[in-house]
């Protein structure tokens, strides 16, 4: 095979002179990537990356007079790269402003407020660059934009630094996106109990099958039921005010849910979450603060006697009946209160007997 023939084979393989092409980083087989003007190639590449080899050598083949063995290896490397790119498995750099979050939110963090590791991530990206790409798909509704499946923290950190985001682009369906989103979260920084509960609820409300949601969150059927019960029992306003609370598990969230069934305590909770003592605290402490406050209110309310107004047949006030922890107290508030109390005392035995007969039928 002469030099001219080998060069023609290279041209035939690529169909045209190759542009600077993004880095190959995976062996998965997604569909080809849609090109856009906003996509730029990744800067980092391994030394043995076949595209780098092709780009650096193809223009100098004739001048250097490569041996047949070298040329054959180059041809094979170029073919492998072409096959990989045809499958759409490529890492590119995207402007962070062109990437929208997933259509289902899975985290409750207020960036560094509830996620102190976020600042560490920013520092790491600044010093070492982005080591792991995020996963995005072409936005289903907005041409030229993308939608993240996972890597939202890395995306926000890169945006904070004003640097492009390395991303793997795949044409995912909605179900594939949430499966990837849930799996990646379970393998990296785990979602807290309440984050997973809200994520599950949001997916169910969007019409996803329970089996898909269970796979996305790696849940058994019984676990799934408990997650949905908690998410439904606590108003989302209160959950979002508390935040992810990573140290709080299902039993304490269930305790809060049971507490909030009382309408009086629910109103108290809605007031408490607006107080500075609550809002200025860290997420786990916000949960603890709210539950403790409600417990104190609950005990105080329980210690107060229930009062019932007493009236005559004509609607005149007789006084109050106070009931508290199995005890009853009459508070007669008339000018003849003492005489009437003595009358009740004399008639009490007969009245009580009449009460027992009516109660027992």
Tab-separated table of C-alpha atoms in Angstrom, residues 1 4 16 42 54 72 98 121 130-131 144 154-155 194 243 267 285 348:
chain	number	residue	atom	x	y	z
A	1	UNK	CA	0.000	0.000	0.000
A	4	UNK	CA	-1.199	8.062	-1.413
A	16	UNK	CA	-13.872	15.102	5.429
A	42	UNK	CA	-12.825	19.338	26.233
A	54	UNK	CA	-4.866	11.533	14.548
A	72	UNK	CA	-1.537	0.755	10.107
A	98	UNK	CA	-26.999	26.793	28.585
A	121	UNK	CA	-16.113	21.341	45.529
A	130	UNK	CA	-13.430	19.166	36.655
A	131	UNK	CA	-12.404	15.519	36.839
A	144	UNK	CA	-29.711	24.834	21.626
A	154	UNK	CA	-20.633	20.369	39.714
A	155	UNK	CA	-22.619	22.484	37.246
A	194	UNK	CA	-36.628	13.569	53.124
A	243	UNK	CA	-34.003	21.507	54.246
A	267	UNK	CA	-50.243	26.758	62.605
A	285	UNK	CA	-30.733	22.037	63.902
A	348	UNK	CA	-75.121	13.990	93.662
